[in-house]
PDB file of C-alpha atoms in Angstrom:
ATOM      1  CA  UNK E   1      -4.943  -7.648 -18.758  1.00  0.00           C
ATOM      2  CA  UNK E   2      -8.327  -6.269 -16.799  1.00  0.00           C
ATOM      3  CA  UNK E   3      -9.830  -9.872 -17.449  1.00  0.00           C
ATOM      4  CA  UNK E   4      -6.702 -12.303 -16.389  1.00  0.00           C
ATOM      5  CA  UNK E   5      -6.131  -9.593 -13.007  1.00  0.00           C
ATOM      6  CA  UNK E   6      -9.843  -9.674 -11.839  1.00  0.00           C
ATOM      7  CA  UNK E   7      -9.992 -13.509 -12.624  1.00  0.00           C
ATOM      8  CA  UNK E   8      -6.414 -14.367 -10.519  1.00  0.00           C
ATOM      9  CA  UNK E   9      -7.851 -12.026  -7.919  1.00  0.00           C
ATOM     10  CA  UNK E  10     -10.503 -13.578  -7.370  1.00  0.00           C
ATOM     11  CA  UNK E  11      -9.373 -17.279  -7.552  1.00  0.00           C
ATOM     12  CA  UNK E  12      -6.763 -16.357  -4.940  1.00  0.00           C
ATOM     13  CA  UNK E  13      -9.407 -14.873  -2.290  1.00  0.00           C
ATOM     14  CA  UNK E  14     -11.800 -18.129  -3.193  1.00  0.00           C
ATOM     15  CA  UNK E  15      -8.433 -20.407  -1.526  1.00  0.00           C
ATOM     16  CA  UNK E  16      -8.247 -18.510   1.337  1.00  0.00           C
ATOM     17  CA  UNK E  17      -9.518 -19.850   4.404  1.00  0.00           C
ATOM     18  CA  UNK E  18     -10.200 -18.547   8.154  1.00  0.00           C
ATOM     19  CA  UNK E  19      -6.997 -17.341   9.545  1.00  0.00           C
ATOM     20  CA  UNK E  20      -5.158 -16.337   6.478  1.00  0.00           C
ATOM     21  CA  UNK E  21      -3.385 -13.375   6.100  1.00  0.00           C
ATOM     22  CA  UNK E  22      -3.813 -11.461   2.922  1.00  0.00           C
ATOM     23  CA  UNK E  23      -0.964  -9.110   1.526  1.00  0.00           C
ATOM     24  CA  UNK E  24      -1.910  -7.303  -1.860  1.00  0.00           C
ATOM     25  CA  UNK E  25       0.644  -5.366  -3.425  1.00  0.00           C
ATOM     26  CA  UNK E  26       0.058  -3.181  -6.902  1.00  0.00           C
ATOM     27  CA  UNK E  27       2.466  -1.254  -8.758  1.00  0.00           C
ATOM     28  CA  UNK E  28       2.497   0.609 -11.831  1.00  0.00           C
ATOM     29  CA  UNK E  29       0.418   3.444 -13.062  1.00  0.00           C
ATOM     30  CA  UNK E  30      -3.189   5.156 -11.484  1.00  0.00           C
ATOM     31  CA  UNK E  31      -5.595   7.426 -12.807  1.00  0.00           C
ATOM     32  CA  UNK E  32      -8.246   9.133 -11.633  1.00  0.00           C
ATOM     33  CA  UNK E  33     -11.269  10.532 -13.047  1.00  0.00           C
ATOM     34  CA  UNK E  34     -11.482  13.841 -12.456  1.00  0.00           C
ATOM     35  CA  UNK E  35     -15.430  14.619 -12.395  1.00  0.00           C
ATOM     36  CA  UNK E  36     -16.381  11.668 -10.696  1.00  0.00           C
ATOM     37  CA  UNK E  37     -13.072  11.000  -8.339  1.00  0.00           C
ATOM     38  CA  UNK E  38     -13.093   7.317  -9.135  1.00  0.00           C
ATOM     39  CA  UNK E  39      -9.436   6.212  -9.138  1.00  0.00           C
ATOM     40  CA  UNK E  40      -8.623   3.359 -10.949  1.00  0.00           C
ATOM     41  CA  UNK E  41      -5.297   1.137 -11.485  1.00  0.00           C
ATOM     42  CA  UNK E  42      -3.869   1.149 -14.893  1.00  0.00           C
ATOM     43  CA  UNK E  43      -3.461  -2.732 -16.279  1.00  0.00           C
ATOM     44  CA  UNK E  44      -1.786  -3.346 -19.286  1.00  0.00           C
ATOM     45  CA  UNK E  45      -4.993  -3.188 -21.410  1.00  0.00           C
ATOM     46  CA  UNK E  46      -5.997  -0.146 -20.295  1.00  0.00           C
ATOM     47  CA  UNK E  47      -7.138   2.199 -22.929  1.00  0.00           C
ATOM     48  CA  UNK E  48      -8.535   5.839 -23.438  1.00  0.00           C
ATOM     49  CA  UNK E  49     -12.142   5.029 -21.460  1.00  0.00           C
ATOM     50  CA  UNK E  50     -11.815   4.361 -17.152  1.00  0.00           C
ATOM     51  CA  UNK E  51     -14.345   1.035 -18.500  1.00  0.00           C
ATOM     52  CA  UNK E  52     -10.937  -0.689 -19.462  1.00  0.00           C
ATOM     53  CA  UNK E  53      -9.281   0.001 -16.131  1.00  0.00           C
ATOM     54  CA  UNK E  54      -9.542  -1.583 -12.555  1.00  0.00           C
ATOM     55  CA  UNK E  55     -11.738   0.231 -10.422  1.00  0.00           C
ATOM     56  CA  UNK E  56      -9.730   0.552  -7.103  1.00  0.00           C
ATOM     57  CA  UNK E  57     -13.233   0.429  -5.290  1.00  0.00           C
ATOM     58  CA  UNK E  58     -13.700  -3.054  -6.757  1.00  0.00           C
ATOM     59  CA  UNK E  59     -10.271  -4.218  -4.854  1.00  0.00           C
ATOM     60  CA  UNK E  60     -12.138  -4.051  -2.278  1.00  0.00           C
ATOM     61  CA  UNK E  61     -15.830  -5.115  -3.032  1.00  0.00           C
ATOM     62  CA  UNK E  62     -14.093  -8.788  -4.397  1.00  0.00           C
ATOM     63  CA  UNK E  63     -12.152  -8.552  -1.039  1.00  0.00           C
ATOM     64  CA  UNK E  64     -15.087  -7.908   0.884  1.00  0.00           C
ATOM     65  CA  UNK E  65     -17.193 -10.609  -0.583  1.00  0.00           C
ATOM     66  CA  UNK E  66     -14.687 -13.370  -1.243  1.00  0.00           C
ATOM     67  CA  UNK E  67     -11.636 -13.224   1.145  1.00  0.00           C
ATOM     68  CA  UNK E  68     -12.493 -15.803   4.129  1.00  0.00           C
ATOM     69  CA  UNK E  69      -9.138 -14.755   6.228  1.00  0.00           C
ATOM     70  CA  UNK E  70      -8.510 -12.349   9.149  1.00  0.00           C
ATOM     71  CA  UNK E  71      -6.210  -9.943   8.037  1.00  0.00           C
ATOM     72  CA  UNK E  72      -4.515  -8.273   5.314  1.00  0.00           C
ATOM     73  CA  UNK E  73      -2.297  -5.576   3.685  1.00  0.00           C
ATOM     74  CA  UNK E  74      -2.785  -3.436   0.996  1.00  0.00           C
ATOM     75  CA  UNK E  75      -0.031  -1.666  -0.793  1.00  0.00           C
ATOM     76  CA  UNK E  76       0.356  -0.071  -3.633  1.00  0.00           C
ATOM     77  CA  UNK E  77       3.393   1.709  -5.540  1.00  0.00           C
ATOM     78  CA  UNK E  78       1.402   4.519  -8.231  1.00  0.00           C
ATOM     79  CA  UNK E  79      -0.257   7.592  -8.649  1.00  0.00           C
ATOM     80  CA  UNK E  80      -3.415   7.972  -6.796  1.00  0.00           C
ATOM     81  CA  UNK E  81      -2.149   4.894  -4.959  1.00  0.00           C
ATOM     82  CA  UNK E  82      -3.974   6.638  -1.142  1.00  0.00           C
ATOM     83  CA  UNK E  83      -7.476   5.717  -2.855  1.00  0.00           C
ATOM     84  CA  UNK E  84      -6.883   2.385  -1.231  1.00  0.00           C
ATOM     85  CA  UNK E  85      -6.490   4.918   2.129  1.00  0.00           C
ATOM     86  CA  UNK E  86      -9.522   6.180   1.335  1.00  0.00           C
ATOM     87  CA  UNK E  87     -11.478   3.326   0.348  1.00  0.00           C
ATOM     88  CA  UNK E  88     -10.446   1.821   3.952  1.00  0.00           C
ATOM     89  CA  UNK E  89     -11.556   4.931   5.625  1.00  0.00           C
ATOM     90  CA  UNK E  90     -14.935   4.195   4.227  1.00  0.00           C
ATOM     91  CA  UNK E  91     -15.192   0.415   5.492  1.00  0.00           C
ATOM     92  CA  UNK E  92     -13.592   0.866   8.653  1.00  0.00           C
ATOM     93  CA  UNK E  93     -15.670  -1.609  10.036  1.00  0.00           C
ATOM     94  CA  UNK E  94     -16.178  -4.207   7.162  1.00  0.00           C
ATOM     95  CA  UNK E  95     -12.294  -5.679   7.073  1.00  0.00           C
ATOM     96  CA  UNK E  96      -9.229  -5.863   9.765  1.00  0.00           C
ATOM     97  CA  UNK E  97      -6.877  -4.052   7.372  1.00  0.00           C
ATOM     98  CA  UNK E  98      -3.917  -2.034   6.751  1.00  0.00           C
ATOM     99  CA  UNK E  99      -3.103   0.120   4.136  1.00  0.00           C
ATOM    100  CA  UNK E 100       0.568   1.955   2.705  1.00  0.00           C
ATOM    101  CA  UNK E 101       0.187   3.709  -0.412  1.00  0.00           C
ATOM    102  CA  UNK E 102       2.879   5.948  -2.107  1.00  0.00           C
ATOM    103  CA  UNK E 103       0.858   8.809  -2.804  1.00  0.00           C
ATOM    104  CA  UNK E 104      -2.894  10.741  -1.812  1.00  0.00           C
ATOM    105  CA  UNK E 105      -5.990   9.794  -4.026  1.00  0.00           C
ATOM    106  CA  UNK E 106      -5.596  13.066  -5.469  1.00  0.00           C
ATOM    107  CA  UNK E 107      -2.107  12.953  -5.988  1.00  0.00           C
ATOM    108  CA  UNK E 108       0.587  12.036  -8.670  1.00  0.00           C
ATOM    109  CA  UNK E 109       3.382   9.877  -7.716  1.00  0.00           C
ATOM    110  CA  UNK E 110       7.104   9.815  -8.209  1.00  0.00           C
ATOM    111  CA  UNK E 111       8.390   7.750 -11.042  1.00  0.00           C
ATOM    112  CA  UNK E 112      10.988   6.657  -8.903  1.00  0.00           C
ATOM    113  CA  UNK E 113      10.438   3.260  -6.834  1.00  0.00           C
ATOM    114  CA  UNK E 114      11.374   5.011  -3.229  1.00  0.00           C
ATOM    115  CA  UNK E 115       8.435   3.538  -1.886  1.00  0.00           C
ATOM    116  CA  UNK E 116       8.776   0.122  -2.861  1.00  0.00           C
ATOM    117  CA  UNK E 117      12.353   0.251  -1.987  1.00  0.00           C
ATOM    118  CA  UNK E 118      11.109   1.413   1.740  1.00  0.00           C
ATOM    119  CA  UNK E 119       8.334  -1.873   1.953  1.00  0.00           C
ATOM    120  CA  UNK E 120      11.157  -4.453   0.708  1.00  0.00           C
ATOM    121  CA  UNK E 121      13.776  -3.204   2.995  1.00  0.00           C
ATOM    122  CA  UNK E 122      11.090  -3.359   5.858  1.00  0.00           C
ATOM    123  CA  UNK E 123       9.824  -6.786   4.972  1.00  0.00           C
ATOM    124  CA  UNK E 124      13.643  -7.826   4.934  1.00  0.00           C
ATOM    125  CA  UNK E 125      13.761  -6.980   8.380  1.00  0.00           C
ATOM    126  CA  UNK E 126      16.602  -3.993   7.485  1.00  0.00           C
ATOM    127  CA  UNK E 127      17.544  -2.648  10.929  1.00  0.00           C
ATOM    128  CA  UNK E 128      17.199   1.121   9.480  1.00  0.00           C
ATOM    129  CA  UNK E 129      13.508   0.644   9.818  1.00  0.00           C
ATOM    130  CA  UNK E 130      13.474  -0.967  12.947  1.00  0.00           C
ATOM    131  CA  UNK E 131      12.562   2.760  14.747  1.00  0.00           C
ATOM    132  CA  UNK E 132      12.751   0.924  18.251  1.00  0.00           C
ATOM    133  CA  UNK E 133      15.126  -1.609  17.654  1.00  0.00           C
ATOM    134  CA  UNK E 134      13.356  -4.372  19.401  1.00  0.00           C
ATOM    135  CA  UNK E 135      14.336  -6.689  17.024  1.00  0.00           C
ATOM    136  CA  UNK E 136      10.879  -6.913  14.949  1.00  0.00           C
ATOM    137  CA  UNK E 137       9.764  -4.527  12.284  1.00  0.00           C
ATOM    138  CA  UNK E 138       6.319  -3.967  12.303  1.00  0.00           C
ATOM    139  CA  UNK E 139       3.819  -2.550   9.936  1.00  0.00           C
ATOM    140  CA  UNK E 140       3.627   1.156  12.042  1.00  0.00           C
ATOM    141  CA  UNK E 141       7.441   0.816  11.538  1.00  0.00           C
ATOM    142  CA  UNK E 142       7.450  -0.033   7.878  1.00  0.00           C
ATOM    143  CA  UNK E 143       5.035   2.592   7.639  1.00  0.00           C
ATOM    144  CA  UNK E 144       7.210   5.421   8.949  1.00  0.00           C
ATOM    145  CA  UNK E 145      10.292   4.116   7.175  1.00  0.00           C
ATOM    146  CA  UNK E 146       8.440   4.591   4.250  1.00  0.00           C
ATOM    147  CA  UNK E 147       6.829   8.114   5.019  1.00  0.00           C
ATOM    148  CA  UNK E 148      10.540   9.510   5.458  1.00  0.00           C
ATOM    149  CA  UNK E 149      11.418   8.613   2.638  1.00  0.00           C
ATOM    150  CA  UNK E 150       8.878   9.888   0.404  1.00  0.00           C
ATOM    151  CA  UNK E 151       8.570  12.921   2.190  1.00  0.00           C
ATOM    152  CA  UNK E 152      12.709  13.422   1.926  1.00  0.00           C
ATOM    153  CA  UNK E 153      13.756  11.826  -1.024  1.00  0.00           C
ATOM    154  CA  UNK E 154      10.484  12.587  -2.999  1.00  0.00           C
ATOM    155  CA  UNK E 155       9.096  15.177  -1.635  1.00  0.00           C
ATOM    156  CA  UNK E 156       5.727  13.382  -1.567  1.00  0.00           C
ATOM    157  CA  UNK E 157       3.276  12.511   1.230  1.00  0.00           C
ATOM    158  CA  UNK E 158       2.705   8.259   1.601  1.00  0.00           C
ATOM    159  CA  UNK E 159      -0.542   7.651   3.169  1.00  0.00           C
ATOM    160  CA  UNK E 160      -1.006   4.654   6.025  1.00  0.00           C
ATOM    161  CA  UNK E 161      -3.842   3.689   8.140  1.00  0.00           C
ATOM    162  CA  UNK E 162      -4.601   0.353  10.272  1.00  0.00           C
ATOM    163  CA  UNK E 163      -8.110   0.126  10.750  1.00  0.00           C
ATOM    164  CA  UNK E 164      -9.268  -0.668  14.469  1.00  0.00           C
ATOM    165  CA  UNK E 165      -9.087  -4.402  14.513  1.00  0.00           C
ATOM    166  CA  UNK E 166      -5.982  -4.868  12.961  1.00  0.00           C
ATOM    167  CA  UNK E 167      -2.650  -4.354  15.219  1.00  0.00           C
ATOM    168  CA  UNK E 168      -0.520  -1.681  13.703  1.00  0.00           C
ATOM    169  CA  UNK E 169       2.689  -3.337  15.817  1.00  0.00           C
ATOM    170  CA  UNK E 170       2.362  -6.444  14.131  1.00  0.00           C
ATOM    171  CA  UNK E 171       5.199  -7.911  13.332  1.00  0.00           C
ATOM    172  CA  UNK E 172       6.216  -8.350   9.578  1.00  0.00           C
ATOM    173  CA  UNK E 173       9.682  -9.328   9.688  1.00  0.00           C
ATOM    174  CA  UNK E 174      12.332 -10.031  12.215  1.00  0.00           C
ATOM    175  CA  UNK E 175      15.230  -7.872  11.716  1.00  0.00           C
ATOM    176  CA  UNK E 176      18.511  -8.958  10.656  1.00  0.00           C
ATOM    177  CA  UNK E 177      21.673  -7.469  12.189  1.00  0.00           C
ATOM    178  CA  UNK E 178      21.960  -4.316  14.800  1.00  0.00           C
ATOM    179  CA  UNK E 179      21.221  -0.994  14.216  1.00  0.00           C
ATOM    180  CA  UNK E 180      24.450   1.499  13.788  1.00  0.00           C
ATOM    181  CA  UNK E 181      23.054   4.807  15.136  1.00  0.00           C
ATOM    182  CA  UNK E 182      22.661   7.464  12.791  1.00  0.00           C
ATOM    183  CA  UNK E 183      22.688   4.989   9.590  1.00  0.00           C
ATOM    184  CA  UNK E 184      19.507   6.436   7.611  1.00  0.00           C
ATOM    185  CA  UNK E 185      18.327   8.861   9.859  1.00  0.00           C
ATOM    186  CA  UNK E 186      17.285  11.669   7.279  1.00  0.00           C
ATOM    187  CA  UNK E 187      18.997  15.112   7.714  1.00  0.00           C
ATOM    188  CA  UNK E 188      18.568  18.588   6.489  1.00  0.00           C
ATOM    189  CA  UNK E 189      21.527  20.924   5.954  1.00  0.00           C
ATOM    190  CA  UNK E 190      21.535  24.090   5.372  1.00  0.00           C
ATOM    191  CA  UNK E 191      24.743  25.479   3.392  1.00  0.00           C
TER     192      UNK E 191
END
C-alpha cells in the first residue's frame, strides 16, 4: 500500500549513514497525468484519483531530505519509469546519483521484463554485458546492456544518466566467466 511504501522508505533512508550506498529499484505499473505531467508509481492501493498513488517527485524529496549516504541507484522497471531521468536532470546538483529506467516519462513500457532481465544479468556480473571485458561490469555497462535490449527486443528507448559526482564506471559486479565473442551481440538481418 501508499502508506506501508512511504513508511519502509523512509525508515530505510533514516538507517543510512555517511558512506552508504543506496540502490532503489521499482517495478510494476506508472501513470502519468496528462495535464499536469506528474508521473506517479502505481502501488497496490492505487485507485481512480493520482492522490492514491506515489508521486515519483516525492522519491526523491524523502531521498533528498533523509538519505545520509554518498551514492545511489535508481531503477525502475514501468511505464513512465524515465521520470526518475527527469527528476535527476532537475537536481543535478542536490544528490551523486544514477538513474536506468525502462522507458521515457512520456512513454508506455513493454509488459515484458527485458529490462529487468538486462539489470540482473549485469548485477550477476554476466560476461555479455561486460562491453570491455575488463573483468568488472559497471553501471555505464549495465546501462548499455540494457539500452540494446530494449531498443532490439522491445523496440523501446531505456533512459540512463549519472549525474556529475557519481562515477558512471563504477563497478557493480565482478564478472563471472570469459566472454565468447559474438554471444549477445544484437544483429539485424535482412531476408
Amino acid at each position: 500500500t501508499l502508506a506501508a511504501i512511504r513508511r519502509a522508505y523512509r525508515a530505510q533512508l533514516d538507517r543510512t549513514r555517511e558512506g552508504d550506498f543506496l540502490i532503489f529499484y521499482f517495478a510494476g505499473h506508472g501513470t502519468r497525468d496528462r495535464e499536469t505531467r506528474a508521473t506517479y508509481f502505481a502501488n497496490f492501493d492505487a485507485g481512480k484519483d493520482y492522490a492514491s498513488h506515489w508521486p515519483v517527485g516525492e522519491i526523491f524529496d524523502t531521498l533528498d531530505s533523509r538519505f545520509r549516504g554518498e551514492r545511489a541507484i535508481l531503477m525502475a522497471d514501468c511505464c513512465h519509469s524515465g521520470a526518475l531521468y527527469d527528476e535527476a536532470v532537475k537536481r543535478r546538483g542536490d544528490l551523486a546519483c544514477a538513474c536506468l529506467t525502462s522507458a521515457y516519462s512520456h512513454n508506455a513500457s513493454t509488459g515484458n521484463w527485458t529490462f529487468t532481465e538486462s539489470l540482473l544479468r549485469g548485477f550477476q556480473g554476466s560476461p555479455l554485458v561486460d562491453a570491455d571485458a575488463d573483468g568488472e561490469v559497471a553501471i555505464r555497462e549495465l546501462a548499455l546492456h540494457a539500452e540494446q535490449n530494449m531498443a532490439f527486443l522491445e523496440r523501446q528507448k531505456s533512459m540512463f544518466i549519472a549525474t556529475d559526482d557519481f562515477d558512471p564506471d563504477l563497478a557493480v559486479a565482478d564478472t563471472r566467466g570469459k566472454p565468447v565473442a559474438g554471444l549477445g551481440r544484437h544483429v539485424e538481418v535482412e531476408w
